[in-house]
Coordinates of N, CA and C in Angstrom, one line a residue:
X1 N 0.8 -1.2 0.0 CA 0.0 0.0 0.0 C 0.9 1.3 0.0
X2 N 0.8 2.7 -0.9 CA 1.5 3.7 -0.2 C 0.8 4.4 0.7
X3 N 1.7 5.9 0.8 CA 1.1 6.3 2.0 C -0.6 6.9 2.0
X4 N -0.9 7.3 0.6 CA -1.7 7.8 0.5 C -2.6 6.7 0.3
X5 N -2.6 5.7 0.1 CA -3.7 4.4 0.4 C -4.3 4.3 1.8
X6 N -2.6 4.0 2.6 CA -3.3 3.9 4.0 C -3.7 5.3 4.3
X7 N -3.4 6.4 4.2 CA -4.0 7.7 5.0 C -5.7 7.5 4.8
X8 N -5.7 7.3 3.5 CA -7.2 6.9 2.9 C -8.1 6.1 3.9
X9 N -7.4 4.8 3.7 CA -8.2 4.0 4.5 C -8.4 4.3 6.3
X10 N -7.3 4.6 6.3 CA -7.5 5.1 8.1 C -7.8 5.9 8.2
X11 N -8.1 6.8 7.6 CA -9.4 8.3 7.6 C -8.1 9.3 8.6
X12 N -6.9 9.5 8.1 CA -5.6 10.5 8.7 C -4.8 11.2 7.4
X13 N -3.9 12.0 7.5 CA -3.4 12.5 6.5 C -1.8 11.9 6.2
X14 N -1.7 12.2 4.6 CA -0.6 11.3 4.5 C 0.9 12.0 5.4
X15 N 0.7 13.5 5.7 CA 1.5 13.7 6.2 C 1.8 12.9 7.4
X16 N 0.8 12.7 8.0 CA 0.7 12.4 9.9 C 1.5 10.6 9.6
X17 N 1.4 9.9 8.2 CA 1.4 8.6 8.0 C 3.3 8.6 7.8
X18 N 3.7 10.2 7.2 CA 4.9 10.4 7.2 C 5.5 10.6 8.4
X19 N 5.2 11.0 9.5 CA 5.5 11.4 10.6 C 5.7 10.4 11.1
X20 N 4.6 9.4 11.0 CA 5.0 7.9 11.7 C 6.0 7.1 11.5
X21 N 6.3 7.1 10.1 CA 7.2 6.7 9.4 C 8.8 7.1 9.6
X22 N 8.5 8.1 9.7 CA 9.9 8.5 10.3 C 10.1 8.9 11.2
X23 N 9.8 8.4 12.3 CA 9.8 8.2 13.7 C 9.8 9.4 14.1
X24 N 9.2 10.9 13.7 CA 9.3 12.4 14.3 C 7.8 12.2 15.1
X25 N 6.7 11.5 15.3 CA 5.8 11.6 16.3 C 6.3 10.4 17.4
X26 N 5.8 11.0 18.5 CA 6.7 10.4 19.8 C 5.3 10.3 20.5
X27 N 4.7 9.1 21.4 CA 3.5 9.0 21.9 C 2.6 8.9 21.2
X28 N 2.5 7.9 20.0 CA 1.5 7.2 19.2 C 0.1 6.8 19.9
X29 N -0.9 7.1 19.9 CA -2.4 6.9 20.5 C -2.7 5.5 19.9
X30 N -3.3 5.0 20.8 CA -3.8 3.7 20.6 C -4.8 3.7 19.5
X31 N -5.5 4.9 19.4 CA -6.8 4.9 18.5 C -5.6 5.2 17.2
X32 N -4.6 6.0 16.7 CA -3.7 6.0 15.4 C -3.1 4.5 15.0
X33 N -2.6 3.9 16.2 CA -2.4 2.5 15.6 C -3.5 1.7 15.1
X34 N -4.8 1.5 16.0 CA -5.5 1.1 15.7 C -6.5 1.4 13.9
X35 N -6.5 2.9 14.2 CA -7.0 2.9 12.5 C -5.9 2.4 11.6
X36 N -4.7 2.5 11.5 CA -3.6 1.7 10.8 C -3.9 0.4 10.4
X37 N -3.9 -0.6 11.6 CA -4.4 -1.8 12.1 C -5.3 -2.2 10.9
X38 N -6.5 -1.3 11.0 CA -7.9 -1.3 10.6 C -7.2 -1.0 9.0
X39 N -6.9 0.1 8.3 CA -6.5 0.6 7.5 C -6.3 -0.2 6.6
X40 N -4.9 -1.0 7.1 CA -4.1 -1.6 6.3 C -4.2 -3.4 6.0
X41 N -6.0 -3.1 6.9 CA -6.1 -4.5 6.9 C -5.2 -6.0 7.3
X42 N -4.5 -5.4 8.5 CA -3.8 -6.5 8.7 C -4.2 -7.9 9.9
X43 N -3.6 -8.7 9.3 CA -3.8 -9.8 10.7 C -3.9 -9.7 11.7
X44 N -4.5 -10.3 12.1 CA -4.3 -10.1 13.8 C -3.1 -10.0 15.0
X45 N -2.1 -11.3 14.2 CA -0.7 -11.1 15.1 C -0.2 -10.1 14.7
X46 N 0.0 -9.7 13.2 CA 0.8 -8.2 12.9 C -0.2 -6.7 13.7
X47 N -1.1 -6.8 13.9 CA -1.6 -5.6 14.4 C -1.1 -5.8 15.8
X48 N -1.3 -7.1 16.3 CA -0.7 -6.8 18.1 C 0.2 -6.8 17.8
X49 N 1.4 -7.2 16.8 CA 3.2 -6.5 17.1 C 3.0 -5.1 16.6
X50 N 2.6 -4.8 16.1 CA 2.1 -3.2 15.8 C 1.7 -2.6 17.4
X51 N 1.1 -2.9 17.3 CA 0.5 -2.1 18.9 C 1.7 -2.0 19.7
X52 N 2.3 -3.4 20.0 CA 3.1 -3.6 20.8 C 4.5 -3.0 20.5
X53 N 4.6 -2.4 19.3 CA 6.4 -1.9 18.5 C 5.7 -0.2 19.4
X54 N 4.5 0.5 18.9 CA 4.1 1.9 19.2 C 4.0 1.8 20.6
X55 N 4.7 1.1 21.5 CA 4.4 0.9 23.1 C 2.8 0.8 23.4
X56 N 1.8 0.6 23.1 CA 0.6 0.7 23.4 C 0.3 -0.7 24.0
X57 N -0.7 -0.9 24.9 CA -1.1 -2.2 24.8 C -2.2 -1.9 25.5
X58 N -3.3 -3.1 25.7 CA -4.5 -3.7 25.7 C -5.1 -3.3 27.3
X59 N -5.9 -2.7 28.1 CA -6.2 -2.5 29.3 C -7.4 -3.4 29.5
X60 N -7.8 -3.2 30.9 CA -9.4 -4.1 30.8 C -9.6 -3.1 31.2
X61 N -10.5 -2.0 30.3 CA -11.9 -1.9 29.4 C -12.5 -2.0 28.6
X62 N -13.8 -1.2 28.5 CA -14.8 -1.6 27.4 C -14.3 -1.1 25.9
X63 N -13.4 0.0 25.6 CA -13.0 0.4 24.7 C -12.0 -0.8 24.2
X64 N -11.1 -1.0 25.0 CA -10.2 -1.9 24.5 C -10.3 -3.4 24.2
X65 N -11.1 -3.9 25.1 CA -12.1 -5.3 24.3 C -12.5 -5.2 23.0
X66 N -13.5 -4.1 22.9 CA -13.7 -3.6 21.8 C -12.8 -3.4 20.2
X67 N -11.7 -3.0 20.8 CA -10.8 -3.0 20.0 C -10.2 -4.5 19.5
X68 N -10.1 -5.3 20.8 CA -9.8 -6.7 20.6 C -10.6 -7.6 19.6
X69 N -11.9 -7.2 20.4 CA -13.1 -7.9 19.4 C -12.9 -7.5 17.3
X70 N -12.2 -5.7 17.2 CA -12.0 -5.6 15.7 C -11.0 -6.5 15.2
X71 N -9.8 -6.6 16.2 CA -9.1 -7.0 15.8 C -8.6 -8.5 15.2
X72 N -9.8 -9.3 16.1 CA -10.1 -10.6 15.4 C -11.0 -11.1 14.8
X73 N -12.1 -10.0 14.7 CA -13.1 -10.4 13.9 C -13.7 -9.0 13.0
X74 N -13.0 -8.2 12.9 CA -13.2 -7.7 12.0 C -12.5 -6.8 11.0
X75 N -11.3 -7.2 11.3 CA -9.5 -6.9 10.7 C -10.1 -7.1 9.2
X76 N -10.8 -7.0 8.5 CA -10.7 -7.3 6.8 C -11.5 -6.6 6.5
X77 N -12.2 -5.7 7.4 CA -13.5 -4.3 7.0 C -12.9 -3.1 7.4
X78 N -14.0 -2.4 6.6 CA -13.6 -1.4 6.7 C -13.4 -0.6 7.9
X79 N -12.6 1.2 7.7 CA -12.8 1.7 9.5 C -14.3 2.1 9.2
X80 N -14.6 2.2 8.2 CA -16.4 2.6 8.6 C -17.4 1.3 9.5
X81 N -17.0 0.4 9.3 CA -17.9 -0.9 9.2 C -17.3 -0.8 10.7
X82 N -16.1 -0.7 11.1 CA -14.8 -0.9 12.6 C -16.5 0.3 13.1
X83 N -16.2 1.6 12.7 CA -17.2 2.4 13.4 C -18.4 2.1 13.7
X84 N -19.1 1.3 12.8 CA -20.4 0.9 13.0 C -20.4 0.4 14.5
X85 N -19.7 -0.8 14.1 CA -19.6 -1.5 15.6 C -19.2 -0.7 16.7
X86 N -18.4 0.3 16.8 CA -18.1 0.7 17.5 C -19.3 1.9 18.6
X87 N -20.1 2.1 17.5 CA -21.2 2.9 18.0 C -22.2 2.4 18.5
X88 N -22.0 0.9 18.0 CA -23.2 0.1 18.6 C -23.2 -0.2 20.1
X89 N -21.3 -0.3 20.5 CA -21.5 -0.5 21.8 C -21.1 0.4 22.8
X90 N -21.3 2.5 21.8 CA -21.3 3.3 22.6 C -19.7 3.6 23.1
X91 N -18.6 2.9 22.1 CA -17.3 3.8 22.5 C -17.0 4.2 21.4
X92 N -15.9 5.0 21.7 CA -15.3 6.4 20.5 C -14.9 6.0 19.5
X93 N -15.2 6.4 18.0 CA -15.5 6.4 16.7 C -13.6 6.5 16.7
X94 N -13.0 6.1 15.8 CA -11.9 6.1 15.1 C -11.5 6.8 13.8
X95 N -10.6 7.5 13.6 CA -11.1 8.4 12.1 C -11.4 9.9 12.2
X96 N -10.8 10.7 11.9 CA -11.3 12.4 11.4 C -12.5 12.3 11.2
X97 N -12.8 12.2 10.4 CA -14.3 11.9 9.8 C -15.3 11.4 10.2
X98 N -15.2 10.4 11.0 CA -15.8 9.8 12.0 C -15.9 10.6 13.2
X99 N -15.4 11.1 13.7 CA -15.0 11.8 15.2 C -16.0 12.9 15.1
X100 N -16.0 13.7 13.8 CA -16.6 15.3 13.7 C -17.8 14.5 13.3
X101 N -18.6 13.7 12.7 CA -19.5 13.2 12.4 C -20.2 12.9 13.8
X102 N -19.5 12.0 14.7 CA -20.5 11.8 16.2 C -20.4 13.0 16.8
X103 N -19.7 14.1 16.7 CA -19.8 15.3 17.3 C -20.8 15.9 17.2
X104 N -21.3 15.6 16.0 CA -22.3 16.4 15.1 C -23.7 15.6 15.2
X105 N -23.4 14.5 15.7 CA -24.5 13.3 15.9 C -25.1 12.8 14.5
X106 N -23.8 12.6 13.7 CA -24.7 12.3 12.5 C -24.0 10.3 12.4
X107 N -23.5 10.3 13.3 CA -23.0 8.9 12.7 C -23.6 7.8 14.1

């Protein structure tokens, strides 16, 4: 994928995907790996060494189960489809576009 695929798919800018890339952002958010994750459509083990390379990892809550639950069952959809579900069980939307959309109460 280039950069401007994944920025696409993970609803971020290709800049911010450059930033990643070249290690100039420091304290990666679990919601940025996670649309990556989602983005780039990856496996399950490569998303948790992903998580786990951006220092982030897994807490017990309901967001992060949540997250768990994308990550094994629904790693091959979209972040819109990720969002669906995610609104179904009432935690925070992933994505620019997504974020100003529940702001707005349209999603």
């Amino acid at each position: 994928m280039t950069e401007e695929e994944i920025a696409e798919a993970s609803d971020t800018s290709t800049r911010h995907i450059q930033r990643l890339r070249n290690n100039e952002k420091q304290n990666v958010t679990m919601e940025t790996v996670m649309q990556l994750c989602i983005g780039m459509k990856l496996p399950t083990t490569l998303a948790y060494a992903l998580i786990e390379k951006s220092g982030n990892s897994f807490r017990a809550n309901d967001k992060d189960f949540s997250y768990q639950f994308l990550l094994m069952g629904y790693n091959q959809r979209s972040l819109y489809d990720c969002n669906e579900f995610l609104s179904s069980v009432n935690q925070p939307l992933l994505g620019k576009t997504a974020k100003e959309m529940q702001k707005n109460q349209k999603f």
